[in-house]
Amino acid sequence: MAYATINPYNNEVVKEYPYATDEELREALTVGHDLYKTMRHQPVAERAKILHNVAAKLREHAAELARACTIDMGKLLRESEGEVELCAMIADWFADHGEEILTPEVLDTIATGHAQIRHSATGVVMMVEPWNFPYYQIMRVFAPNYIVGNPMILKHAANTPTSAQMFADVVLEAGAPKGALTNLFLSYDQVTEAIEDPRVQGVALTGSERGGTAVAQAAGKNLKKNTMELGGMDPFIVLDDANMDDVIDIAWRARLYNTGQVCTSSKRFIVLDNVYDEFVEALKEKFSKVVPGDPLDPNTSLAPMNTKRAKEKLQKQLDDAIAAGANVVYGNEPIDLPGQFFMPTILTDIDRNNPAYAQEMFGPVAAVYKVHSEAEAIQLANDNPYGLGGIVFAGDPDHGTEVAAQIETGMVFVNNFMVTLPELPFGGVKLSGYGREMSHIGEMAFTNEQLIVTADKPNLDNVAGGLVATDPVTEPVK
Ligand code: NAP
């Protein structure tokens, strides 16, 4: 797909961007690699200073960045504003904590000398990012890797080129050297070529299984370390003693935030039978209150989906789910606006043979399941190919934690909305991918964990027998 900003609120083609040339890719690799070599000798504190500047510049340009993001992919302006601020927080956090995370670790060992693990940069990271959080997805990779000293090449989604370029421009304006983050409008083949290049040492992708499989395949073929942040069908479990006011207050937001286009949106509501009817009625009521309209207008509470293609895909999935027996308790009606609007919809009666049982629906469609026991809720939550996040509502938070620990996903929140912050690791298991972004774990995604053992002089006494070569002079082989 060619790179273009097409406003999903009114379908206006705002700006088209030509693909990068092969020469531009070659130059980005050369500049990035040279920068890697330079940054290896640069104190981390100098990069921390730049990262604080990035945060300051993001805040300075917040209004224009937020507007561009909303026009690129349609999200509510206030959500775009929140995203810009979150990015600034992430940059500040890695500026403040990144160096400490890189402190060498001293090892307790019987080896002679002083053993330590030093964490250092490895080289250029190729990052491939999706459109749903145009800035935050970049920042999750950029801040930790910049602190480490890994330069980056960015291939952003075809429908968010304006946001991608604006982010890269802010980084340069903040004083980061050329090559720290090079945004290129790459074709899929060029992404593969970058991954094949020996100067690229890491590959980070956030996206779907389709994109993830292709990029992970190229990374695997070239033995490049990679992280995959993929889709999710997060469960939202409501136990029989949950506070239902809290549940309702969070449930609709957990599904409709960003028009439901979030990897960690609650896509499956798994509700105990005693509170099921109350839950469905209240969710219907909340869904019926949202107001579709211009996402730049503060009175709008339902934004369009990001593209016509995404809306059509969701409608097809919904039609297939209904054909396979799902019951529509609310929604699935057209919205009389020219943009890519999708009416919030609630489905029930999805059985195990229904395609909707195991397929991620990336938009405002909630699947609600009735269960008769906590054990059944956990079993249903785990009977899924994905394993990204989840929410558990329980009357007793400690018991909620015990239930959370039985959910096979990378992140679970008890009695609250799911949050993402720089200090919290982000990522999943199963088809939701592998590796973590952000936090101290994310900072180590593409570092060299270099072991250095320093002795004053050789000492062969304490080394396990078979690992020491026999001295040919004093101990001839018999
Ligand atoms: P996608 O199609 O996989 O696109 C993501 C990125 O991968 C885009 O930049 C896309 O470029 C690129 N891409 C796709 N195929 C590629 C290939 N063969 N070679 C190189 N690059 C390729 O994902 P999406 O459907 O737009 O995004 C939504 C998905 O992302 C959902 O499944 C969602 O759950 C997941 N997601 C996961 C997380 C997480 O942290 N786990 C966060 C957000 C979203 P083009 O745009 O040019 O196709």
Coordinates of C-alpha atoms and ligand atoms in Angstrom, one line a residue:
M1 CA 0.0 0.0 0.0
A2 CA 1.4 3.4 -0.9
Y3 CA 2.0 5.9 1.9
A4 CA -0.7 8.5 2.2
T5 CA -2.6 10.5 4.8
I6 CA -6.3 10.0 4.0
N7 CA -8.5 11.6 6.7
P8 CA -10.9 8.8 7.7
Y9 CA -13.4 11.4 9.0
N10 CA -14.1 12.8 5.5
N11 CA -12.0 10.6 3.2
E12 CA -10.0 13.5 1.9
V13 CA -6.5 12.6 0.5
V14 CA -4.4 15.1 2.5
K15 CA -0.9 14.1 1.4
E16 CA 0.8 11.3 -0.5
Y17 CA 4.4 10.3 0.1
P18 CA 6.7 8.6 -2.4
Y19 CA 8.4 5.4 -1.5
A20 CA 12.0 5.7 -0.3
T21 CA 14.7 5.0 -2.9
D22 CA 17.2 2.2 -2.5
E23 CA 19.9 4.9 -2.2
E24 CA 18.0 6.5 0.8
L25 CA 18.0 3.1 2.5
R26 CA 21.7 2.5 1.8
E27 CA 22.5 6.0 3.2
A28 CA 20.4 5.4 6.3
L29 CA 22.2 2.1 7.0
T30 CA 25.6 3.8 6.6
V31 CA 24.8 6.8 8.7
G32 CA 23.1 4.6 11.3
H33 CA 26.1 2.2 11.5
D34 CA 28.6 5.1 11.8
L35 CA 26.5 6.6 14.5
Y36 CA 26.5 3.3 16.4
K37 CA 30.3 3.3 16.3
T38 CA 30.4 6.9 17.6
M39 CA 27.7 6.4 20.3
R40 CA 29.7 3.4 21.8
H41 CA 32.1 6.0 23.1
Q42 CA 29.6 8.6 24.2
P43 CA 28.6 8.9 27.9
V44 CA 25.0 7.7 28.4
A45 CA 24.3 10.9 30.3
E46 CA 24.7 12.9 27.0
R47 CA 22.0 10.8 25.4
A48 CA 19.8 11.2 28.5
K49 CA 20.0 15.0 28.0
I50 CA 18.8 14.7 24.4
L51 CA 16.0 12.4 25.5
H52 CA 14.8 15.0 27.9
N53 CA 14.9 17.5 25.1
V54 CA 12.8 15.1 23.0
A55 CA 10.2 15.1 25.8
A56 CA 10.3 18.9 25.9
K57 CA 9.9 19.3 22.1
L58 CA 7.0 16.8 22.1
R59 CA 5.3 19.0 24.7
E60 CA 6.2 22.2 22.8
H61 CA 4.6 20.8 19.6
A62 CA 1.8 18.8 21.3
A63 CA -1.0 20.7 19.6
E64 CA 0.3 20.2 16.0
L65 CA 1.4 16.6 16.7
A66 CA -2.0 15.7 18.1
R67 CA -3.9 17.2 15.2
A68 CA -1.7 15.4 12.7
C69 CA -2.3 12.1 14.4
T70 CA -6.0 12.6 14.4
I71 CA -6.0 13.5 10.7
D72 CA -3.8 10.5 9.9
M73 CA -5.8 7.8 11.5
G74 CA -9.0 9.4 13.0
K75 CA -8.6 9.0 16.8
L76 CA -10.3 11.6 19.1
L77 CA -8.1 14.7 19.4
R78 CA -8.1 14.4 23.2
E79 CA -6.8 10.8 22.8
S80 CA -4.1 12.1 20.5
E81 CA -3.1 14.7 23.0
G82 CA -2.9 12.1 25.7
E83 CA -0.7 10.0 23.4
V84 CA 1.8 12.8 22.9
E85 CA 2.0 13.4 26.6
L86 CA 2.5 9.7 27.3
C87 CA 5.4 9.7 24.7
A88 CA 7.0 12.6 26.6
M89 CA 6.7 10.7 29.8
I90 CA 8.3 7.7 28.3
A91 CA 11.2 9.8 27.0
D92 CA 11.7 11.4 30.4
W93 CA 11.6 8.1 32.2
F94 CA 14.3 6.5 30.1
A95 CA 16.3 9.7 30.4
D96 CA 16.1 9.4 34.1
H97 CA 16.5 5.7 34.6
G98 CA 18.1 4.4 31.4
E99 CA 21.7 4.7 32.6
E100 CA 21.1 3.0 36.0
I101 CA 19.5 0.1 34.1
L102 CA 22.7 -0.3 32.1
T103 CA 24.8 -0.5 35.3
P104 CA 27.1 -3.5 34.9
E105 CA 26.1 -6.5 37.0
V106 CA 28.7 -8.2 39.2
L107 CA 28.5 -12.0 39.2
D108 CA 29.2 -14.2 42.1
T109 CA 31.4 -17.0 40.6
I110 CA 34.2 -19.5 41.4
A111 CA 36.0 -18.3 38.3
T112 CA 39.3 -16.5 39.0
G113 CA 38.9 -12.7 39.1
H114 CA 36.1 -10.3 38.9
A115 CA 33.1 -11.3 36.7
Q116 CA 30.6 -8.8 35.3
I117 CA 28.0 -8.4 32.7
R118 CA 28.1 -5.1 30.8
H119 CA 25.2 -4.1 28.7
S120 CA 26.1 -2.4 25.5
A121 CA 24.6 -1.4 22.1
T122 CA 24.6 -3.9 19.3
G123 CA 23.9 -1.8 16.2
V124 CA 21.1 -0.5 14.0
V125 CA 17.6 -1.6 14.9
M126 CA 14.9 -1.9 12.2
M127 CA 11.5 -1.0 13.6
V128 CA 8.2 -1.7 11.9
E129 CA 5.2 0.0 13.6
P130 CA 1.4 0.1 13.2
W131 CA -0.9 3.1 12.9
N132 CA -3.1 2.7 16.0
F133 CA -0.8 4.8 18.3
P134 CA 1.3 6.6 15.7
Y135 CA 3.7 8.2 18.2
Y136 CA 3.6 5.9 21.2
Q137 CA 4.4 2.8 19.1
I138 CA 7.6 4.5 17.9
M139 CA 8.5 5.8 21.4
R140 CA 8.3 2.3 23.0
V141 CA 11.2 1.3 20.8
F142 CA 13.0 4.7 20.4
A143 CA 13.5 5.8 24.0
P144 CA 15.1 2.6 25.3
N145 CA 17.2 2.0 22.3
Y146 CA 18.4 5.6 22.0
I147 CA 19.6 5.4 25.6
V148 CA 21.4 2.2 24.9
G149 CA 23.0 3.6 21.8
N150 CA 21.3 1.7 19.0
P151 CA 20.4 3.9 16.0
M152 CA 17.0 3.1 14.4
I153 CA 15.4 3.0 11.0
L154 CA 11.6 3.3 11.2
K155 CA 9.1 1.8 8.7
H156 CA 5.7 3.1 9.9
A157 CA 2.3 2.1 8.7
A158 CA 1.3 3.2 5.2
N159 CA -1.6 5.3 6.5
T160 CA 0.3 7.3 9.2
P161 CA 3.2 8.8 7.2
T162 CA 2.6 12.4 8.4
S163 CA 2.8 11.4 12.1
A164 CA 5.9 9.2 11.4
Q165 CA 7.8 12.1 9.8
M166 CA 6.8 14.6 12.4
F167 CA 8.0 12.3 15.2
A168 CA 11.4 11.9 13.4
D169 CA 11.6 15.7 12.9
V170 CA 11.0 16.3 16.6
V171 CA 13.8 13.9 17.5
L172 CA 16.2 15.8 15.2
E173 CA 15.0 19.2 16.5
A174 CA 15.7 18.0 20.0
G175 CA 19.4 17.6 19.1
A176 CA 19.6 13.9 18.4
P177 CA 22.2 13.2 15.7
K178 CA 21.3 12.3 12.1
G179 CA 20.7 8.6 12.0
A180 CA 19.4 8.2 15.5
L181 CA 15.9 7.7 14.1
T182 CA 15.6 7.7 10.3
N183 CA 12.0 7.5 9.1
L184 CA 11.8 5.9 5.6
F185 CA 8.7 5.1 3.5
L186 CA 10.0 1.6 2.8
S187 CA 8.3 -1.1 0.7
Y188 CA 8.1 -4.6 2.3
D189 CA 11.0 -5.7 0.1
Q190 CA 13.1 -2.9 1.4
V191 CA 12.3 -3.9 5.0
T192 CA 13.6 -7.3 4.1
E193 CA 16.7 -5.9 2.5
A194 CA 17.4 -3.8 5.7
I195 CA 17.0 -6.9 7.8
E196 CA 19.5 -8.8 5.6
D197 CA 22.1 -6.1 6.0
P198 CA 24.8 -7.1 8.5
R199 CA 24.8 -3.7 10.1
V200 CA 21.2 -4.2 11.3
Q201 CA 21.4 -6.2 14.6
G202 CA 17.8 -6.0 15.9
V203 CA 14.3 -6.1 14.5
A204 CA 11.2 -4.8 16.4
L205 CA 7.7 -5.2 15.0
T206 CA 4.3 -4.2 16.4
G207 CA 1.4 -5.3 14.3
S208 CA -0.6 -8.2 13.2
E209 CA 0.3 -11.9 12.8
R210 CA 0.4 -11.3 9.0
G211 CA 3.1 -8.5 9.3
G212 CA 4.7 -10.3 12.3
T213 CA 5.1 -13.6 10.5
A214 CA 6.7 -12.0 7.4
V215 CA 9.1 -9.8 9.3
A216 CA 10.0 -12.5 11.9
Q217 CA 10.7 -14.9 9.0
A218 CA 13.2 -12.4 7.5
A219 CA 14.8 -11.9 10.9
G220 CA 15.0 -15.6 11.6
K221 CA 16.5 -16.3 8.2
N222 CA 19.2 -13.8 8.9
L223 CA 19.6 -14.7 12.5
K224 CA 18.6 -11.3 13.8
K225 CA 17.3 -10.9 17.3
N226 CA 13.7 -9.7 17.2
T227 CA 10.7 -8.7 19.3
M228 CA 7.2 -9.3 18.2
E229 CA 4.3 -7.3 19.7
L230 CA 1.2 -8.8 18.0
G231 CA -2.5 -9.0 18.3
G232 CA -4.7 -9.9 21.3
M233 CA -8.2 -11.0 22.3
D234 CA -7.9 -9.9 25.9
P235 CA -10.4 -11.3 28.4
F236 CA -12.2 -9.0 30.8
I237 CA -13.4 -11.3 33.6
V238 CA -16.2 -10.3 35.9
L239 CA -16.4 -12.4 39.0
D240 CA -19.7 -12.9 40.9
D241 CA -18.8 -10.5 43.7
A242 CA -17.3 -7.7 41.5
N243 CA -18.4 -4.1 42.1
M244 CA -20.7 -3.7 39.2
D245 CA -20.5 0.1 39.1
D246 CA -16.7 -0.1 38.7
V247 CA -17.1 -2.9 36.1
I248 CA -19.5 -0.9 33.9
D249 CA -17.5 2.3 34.3
I250 CA -14.4 0.5 32.9
A251 CA -15.9 -2.1 30.6
W252 CA -17.2 0.2 27.8
R253 CA -14.0 2.3 27.9
A254 CA -11.9 -0.8 27.7
R255 CA -13.7 -1.7 24.5
L256 CA -14.3 1.6 22.8
Y257 CA -11.1 3.6 23.6
N258 CA -9.3 4.4 20.3
T259 CA -12.5 3.1 18.6
G260 CA -11.6 -0.4 19.8
Q261 CA -8.4 -0.4 17.8
V262 CA -6.1 -1.3 20.6
C263 CA -4.1 -4.6 20.9
T264 CA -5.0 -4.7 24.6
S265 CA -8.7 -3.7 24.2
S266 CA -11.0 -6.0 26.2
K267 CA -12.3 -8.0 23.3
R268 CA -14.0 -10.8 25.3
F269 CA -16.1 -10.1 28.3
I270 CA -16.4 -13.2 30.4
V271 CA -19.1 -12.7 33.0
L272 CA -20.4 -14.9 35.8
D273 CA -24.1 -15.8 35.4
N274 CA -25.4 -13.9 38.5
V275 CA -24.3 -10.5 37.1
Y276 CA -24.5 -11.3 33.3
D277 CA -27.9 -9.7 32.5
E278 CA -27.0 -6.6 34.5
F279 CA -23.7 -6.4 32.6
V280 CA -25.2 -6.7 29.2
E281 CA -27.9 -4.1 29.8
A282 CA -25.4 -1.6 31.2
L283 CA -22.9 -2.2 28.4
K284 CA -25.8 -1.6 25.9
E285 CA -26.6 1.6 27.7
K286 CA -23.0 2.9 27.6
F287 CA -22.5 1.9 23.9
S288 CA -25.7 3.8 23.0
K289 CA -24.5 7.0 24.5
V290 CA -21.4 7.6 22.3
V291 CA -21.7 10.4 19.8
P292 CA -20.1 9.9 16.4
G293 CA -18.6 12.9 14.6
D294 CA -15.5 14.9 13.8
P295 CA -12.7 13.6 16.0
L296 CA -11.3 17.1 16.2
D297 CA -14.6 18.3 17.8
P298 CA -14.4 17.9 21.7
N299 CA -18.1 16.9 21.7
T300 CA -17.4 13.7 19.7
S301 CA -17.0 10.5 21.6
L302 CA -16.9 8.0 18.8
A303 CA -14.2 8.5 16.2
P304 CA -14.1 6.8 12.8
M305 CA -12.0 3.7 12.2
N306 CA -8.6 4.3 10.7
T307 CA -9.3 3.2 7.1
K308 CA -12.1 2.1 4.8
R309 CA -10.2 -1.3 4.5
A310 CA -10.2 -1.7 8.3
K311 CA -14.0 -1.0 8.5
E312 CA -14.8 -3.4 5.7
K313 CA -12.7 -6.1 7.3
L314 CA -14.5 -5.7 10.6
Q315 CA -17.9 -5.8 8.9
K316 CA -17.0 -9.0 7.1
Q317 CA -15.9 -10.6 10.4
L318 CA -19.1 -9.4 12.1
D319 CA -21.2 -10.8 9.2
D320 CA -19.4 -14.1 9.4
A321 CA -19.9 -14.3 13.2
I322 CA -23.6 -13.7 12.8
A323 CA -23.9 -16.2 10.0
A324 CA -22.3 -18.7 12.4
G325 CA -24.9 -18.1 15.0
A326 CA -23.8 -15.1 17.1
N327 CA -26.6 -12.9 18.5
V328 CA -26.4 -9.1 18.0
V329 CA -27.8 -7.6 21.2
Y330 CA -26.8 -4.1 20.2
G331 CA -25.4 -2.3 17.1
N332 CA -24.4 -3.5 13.7
E333 CA -26.3 -0.6 12.0
P334 CA -24.9 1.9 9.6
I335 CA -23.9 5.4 10.8
D336 CA -25.0 8.1 8.4
L337 CA -21.7 9.9 8.0
P338 CA -19.3 9.8 5.1
G339 CA -16.3 8.7 7.2
Q340 CA -15.3 5.2 8.3
F341 CA -17.7 5.0 11.2
F342 CA -18.6 1.7 12.8
M343 CA -21.5 1.5 15.3
P344 CA -20.4 -0.1 18.6
T345 CA -21.8 -3.6 18.6
I346 CA -22.4 -6.3 21.3
L347 CA -22.3 -10.0 20.3
T348 CA -23.4 -12.9 22.5
D349 CA -23.9 -16.6 21.9
I350 CA -20.5 -17.1 20.2
D351 CA -19.8 -20.9 20.3
R352 CA -16.5 -22.5 19.9
N353 CA -17.1 -23.2 16.2
N354 CA -17.8 -19.6 15.4
P355 CA -14.9 -17.8 13.7
A356 CA -15.3 -14.9 16.1
Y357 CA -14.3 -17.3 19.0
A358 CA -10.7 -17.1 18.0
Q359 CA -10.3 -14.2 15.7
E360 CA -9.3 -10.7 16.8
M361 CA -11.8 -8.1 15.9
F362 CA -9.9 -4.8 15.7
G363 CA -12.7 -2.3 16.2
P364 CA -15.7 -1.5 18.4
V365 CA -17.3 -5.0 18.7
A366 CA -17.6 -6.6 22.1
A367 CA -18.1 -10.3 22.5
V368 CA -19.8 -11.2 25.8
Y369 CA -19.8 -14.8 27.3
K370 CA -21.8 -16.1 30.2
V371 CA -20.0 -18.5 32.5
H372 CA -21.2 -20.5 35.5
S373 CA -18.1 -20.7 37.6
E374 CA -14.7 -19.0 38.1
A375 CA -13.0 -22.1 36.8
E376 CA -15.0 -21.9 33.6
A377 CA -14.1 -18.2 33.3
I378 CA -10.4 -19.0 33.5
Q379 CA -10.7 -21.9 31.1
L380 CA -12.5 -19.8 28.6
A381 CA -10.0 -16.9 29.0
N382 CA -7.2 -19.3 28.2
D383 CA -8.9 -21.2 25.4
N384 CA -7.6 -18.7 22.9
P385 CA -4.6 -18.5 20.5
Y386 CA -3.6 -15.0 21.8
G387 CA -2.0 -14.1 25.2
L388 CA -1.5 -10.4 25.4
G389 CA -3.4 -8.8 28.4
G390 CA -6.5 -8.9 30.4
I391 CA -8.6 -7.4 33.2
V392 CA -10.1 -9.2 36.2
F393 CA -12.8 -7.6 38.4
A394 CA -13.2 -9.3 41.8
G395 CA -14.8 -8.2 45.1
D396 CA -11.6 -9.2 46.8
P397 CA -8.5 -7.8 45.1
D398 CA -6.2 -10.5 46.5
H399 CA -8.5 -13.2 45.1
G400 CA -8.5 -11.2 41.8
T401 CA -4.7 -11.5 41.8
E402 CA -4.9 -15.3 42.2
V403 CA -7.2 -15.5 39.3
A404 CA -5.0 -13.1 37.2
A405 CA -2.0 -15.4 37.9
Q406 CA -4.0 -18.2 36.1
I407 CA -4.5 -16.2 32.9
E408 CA -2.0 -17.1 30.2
T409 CA -1.2 -13.6 29.0
G410 CA 1.7 -11.2 29.4
M411 CA -0.2 -8.5 31.4
V412 CA -3.3 -8.6 33.7
F413 CA -4.9 -5.7 35.6
V414 CA -7.1 -6.4 38.6
N415 CA -10.0 -4.0 39.3
N416 CA -8.8 -1.3 37.0
F417 CA -8.4 -0.1 33.4
M418 CA -5.3 -1.4 31.7
V419 CA -2.5 1.2 31.7
T420 CA 0.7 1.5 29.8
L421 CA 3.6 3.4 31.4
P422 CA 7.4 3.4 30.8
E423 CA 8.2 1.4 33.9
L424 CA 5.8 -1.4 33.1
P425 CA 6.9 -4.1 30.7
F426 CA 4.6 -4.5 27.7
G427 CA 4.2 -7.7 25.7
G428 CA 2.5 -11.1 25.4
V429 CA 2.8 -14.8 24.9
K430 CA 1.4 -17.3 22.4
L431 CA 0.3 -15.6 19.1
S432 CA 0.6 -12.2 20.8
G433 CA 4.3 -12.5 20.2
Y434 CA 7.5 -12.5 22.3
G435 CA 9.8 -10.1 24.0
R436 CA 8.9 -7.0 26.0
E437 CA 9.0 -3.4 25.2
M438 CA 9.6 -0.6 27.8
S439 CA 10.7 -1.0 31.4
H440 CA 14.2 -2.4 32.3
I441 CA 13.3 -5.5 30.3
G442 CA 12.5 -3.6 27.1
E443 CA 15.8 -1.6 27.5
M444 CA 17.7 -4.9 27.2
A445 CA 15.9 -6.1 24.0
F446 CA 18.8 -5.3 21.7
T447 CA 21.8 -5.1 24.0
N448 CA 24.9 -7.2 24.1
E449 CA 25.1 -8.8 27.6
Q450 CA 28.8 -8.9 27.5
L451 CA 30.6 -11.1 30.1
I452 CA 34.0 -9.8 31.1
V453 CA 36.0 -11.8 33.6
T454 CA 39.2 -10.0 34.8
A455 CA 42.0 -11.8 36.7
D456 CA 45.2 -10.4 38.0
K457 CA 47.1 -13.5 36.7
P458 CA 46.1 -17.0 35.4
N459 CA 45.0 -19.6 37.9
L460 CA 43.9 -23.0 36.6
D461 CA 43.2 -24.6 40.0
N462 CA 39.6 -23.7 40.3
V463 CA 38.5 -24.4 36.8
A464 CA 36.3 -27.5 36.2
G465 CA 38.4 -30.4 34.9
G466 CA 37.3 -31.0 31.4
L467 CA 37.4 -27.4 30.3
V468 CA 41.2 -27.0 30.8
A469 CA 43.5 -28.1 28.1
T470 CA 46.2 -30.5 29.2
D471 CA 49.7 -28.9 29.1
P472 CA 51.5 -30.9 26.3
V473 CA 55.0 -30.3 27.9
T474 CA 54.5 -31.1 31.6
E475 CA 51.6 -33.6 31.1
P476 CA 52.1 -35.6 27.9
V477 CA 49.1 -37.4 26.7
K478 CA 49.3 -41.1 27.5
Ligands
NAP1 P1 0.1 -5.0 10.2 O1 -0.7 -5.0 9.0 O2 0.9 -6.1 10.6 O3 1.0 -3.7 10.1 C1 1.9 -3.3 11.1 C2 3.2 -2.8 10.4 O4 3.8 -3.9 9.7 C3 2.9 -1.7 9.3 O5 4.0 -0.8 9.3 C4 2.9 -2.5 8.1 O6 3.1 -1.8 6.9 C5 4.0 -3.5 8.3 N1 4.0 -4.7 7.5 C6 2.9 -5.5 7.3 N2 3.3 -6.6 6.5 C7 4.7 -6.4 6.3 C8 5.6 -7.2 5.6 N3 5.3 -8.3 4.9 N4 6.9 -6.7 5.5 C9 7.2 -5.5 6.2 N5 6.3 -4.8 6.9 C10 5.1 -5.2 6.9 O7 -0.8 -4.6 11.5 P2 -2.2 -3.8 11.5 O8 -3.3 -4.7 11.2 O9 -2.1 -2.5 10.7 O10 -2.1 -3.4 13.0 C11 -3.0 -3.8 13.9 C12 -2.5 -5.1 14.6 O11 -1.4 -4.7 15.5 C13 -3.5 -5.7 15.5 O12 -3.5 -7.1 15.4 C14 -3.1 -5.3 16.9 O13 -3.6 -6.1 17.9 C15 -1.6 -5.3 16.7 N6 -1.0 -4.4 17.8 C16 -0.2 -5.0 18.7 C17 0.3 -4.3 19.7 C18 1.2 -4.9 20.8 O14 2.0 -4.2 21.4 N7 1.2 -6.2 21.0 C19 0.1 -2.9 19.7 C20 -0.7 -2.3 18.8 C21 -1.2 -3.1 17.8 P3 1.9 -1.3 5.9 O15 1.1 -0.4 6.7 O16 2.6 -0.6 4.8 O17 1.2 -2.5 5.5

